[in-house]
Amino acid sequence: MGASTPRILVTGAVGQIGSDLTLALRERYGATNVIAAGHRTPPSPLLRDSGPYDTVDVTDVESVASAVQRHHVDTIYHMAAVLSAVGEAKPQLAWTVNINGLYNVLEVSRELGVAQVFCPSSIAAFGPSTPRDQTPQETILRPTTIYGVSKVAGELLCEYYVRRFGLDVRGVRYPGIISSETLPGGGTTDYAVAIFYEAIAQGRYTCFVRADTVLPMMYMPDCIKATIDLMEADGSKLVHHADFNLAAMSFSAGELADEIRKHLPNFVCEFKPDGRQTIADSWPRSIDDSAARAEWRWEPAWDLPRMTVDMLTRLRERHAAGDLYRQK
Ligand code: SER
């Protein structure tokens, strides 16, 4: 941790990553120093009651600026975004939220002297012409989804603010994130979360990608660790800033179902690909994250077998308590 305690604003705090991240940041820096910001979706009782909560519309620059001033914010984790599948249904909304929202966060940070900004990118920054195995840090970035287009433009915009204005912007290209607390909303990798919930609740799941679809994935504890570690890393050692490749594990949807079946032998998984298959097919199968390992000592802790045990244990407990689909 740095010399002084940061005053943090988390946009998208009600989302899949934002909710777990907010709780982890509150644990680390003190609850009152971490302001959770949501927009339309109401916060869970846990998020609302464990520290400050505010409403921020990232597409409205005044809304972002007033939240930064009101709460004396010096650090922003900008997690608000429209994901890949919803983005294909609503491309204009995806551009507005992902690009105008990021621009507003960066401009407010520059004007009001915010010290540090985290902005996530994604494996969606890659496209069909990118090498799909052990995808290098520096490679072809020609995505075919509006979400991916917004992520590439966002990476470049962040890099521009680093060079032109000396703003300390950092970010990683997250793989699909698997978690047990808050469901993801509208992504292509959502099947890797839904399969666990449905295995526990119904004993069966219909997967929207083919069994042989391999994508890079990561368990939430690694995602949170990577995010905070990068923000706390020595800035002078960073060659890259907002576009770090990040990896933990890669597996096919069929392998995931098989791993669950080791613990739930009667689990039935069917595969009925829909439009999201095309998106999945345009993304890498595995990622070379050696730049993150070299520049800020990134190292994942969770693999497929351990993650599966942990997910099933946590979701079983929630199911037994009758709150599997209820936000804590
Ligand atoms: N998990 C995201 C999605 O599927 C990718 O960043 O859209």
PDB file of C-alpha atoms and ligand atoms in Angstrom, residues 83-85 122-124 147 174-176 186-190 283, ligand 1:
ATOM      1  CA  LEU A  83     -20.413  -6.114 -22.307  1.00  0.00           C
ATOM      2  CA  SER A  84     -20.075  -7.966 -25.602  1.00  0.00           C
ATOM      3  CA  ALA A  85     -23.431  -9.684 -26.093  1.00  0.00           C
ATOM      4  CA  SER A 122     -10.638  -7.386 -22.288  1.00  0.00           C
ATOM      5  CA  ILE A 123      -9.739 -10.375 -24.451  1.00  0.00           C
ATOM      6  CA  ALA A 124     -12.436  -8.827 -26.649  1.00  0.00           C
ATOM      7  CA  TYR A 147     -17.470  -3.997 -27.337  1.00  0.00           C
ATOM      8  CA  TYR A 174      -9.443  -9.377 -18.408  1.00  0.00           C
ATOM      9  CA  PRO A 175     -10.280 -12.898 -19.549  1.00  0.00           C
ATOM     10  CA  GLY A 176     -13.773 -14.258 -18.779  1.00  0.00           C
ATOM     11  CA  GLY A 186     -24.603  -9.602 -21.010  1.00  0.00           C
ATOM     12  CA  GLY A 187     -21.184 -11.051 -21.790  1.00  0.00           C
ATOM     13  CA  THR A 188     -20.117 -13.926 -24.033  1.00  0.00           C
ATOM     14  CA  THR A 189     -18.211 -15.694 -21.256  1.00  0.00           C
ATOM     15  CA  ASP A 190     -21.307 -15.700 -18.987  1.00  0.00           C
ATOM     16  CA  TRP A 283     -11.426 -14.333 -29.359  1.00  0.00           C
TER      17      TRP A 283
HETATM   18  N1  SER B   1     -16.461 -11.277 -20.313  1.00  0.00           N
HETATM   19  C1  SER B   1     -16.640 -10.249 -21.298  1.00  0.00           C
HETATM   20  C2  SER B   1     -17.715 -10.598 -22.219  1.00  0.00           C
HETATM   21  O1  SER B   1     -17.963 -11.763 -22.378  1.00  0.00           O
HETATM   22  C3  SER B   1     -15.390 -10.050 -22.064  1.00  0.00           C
HETATM   23  O2  SER B   1     -14.628  -9.067 -21.471  1.00  0.00           O
HETATM   24  O3  SER B   1     -18.280  -9.745 -22.817  1.00  0.00           O
END
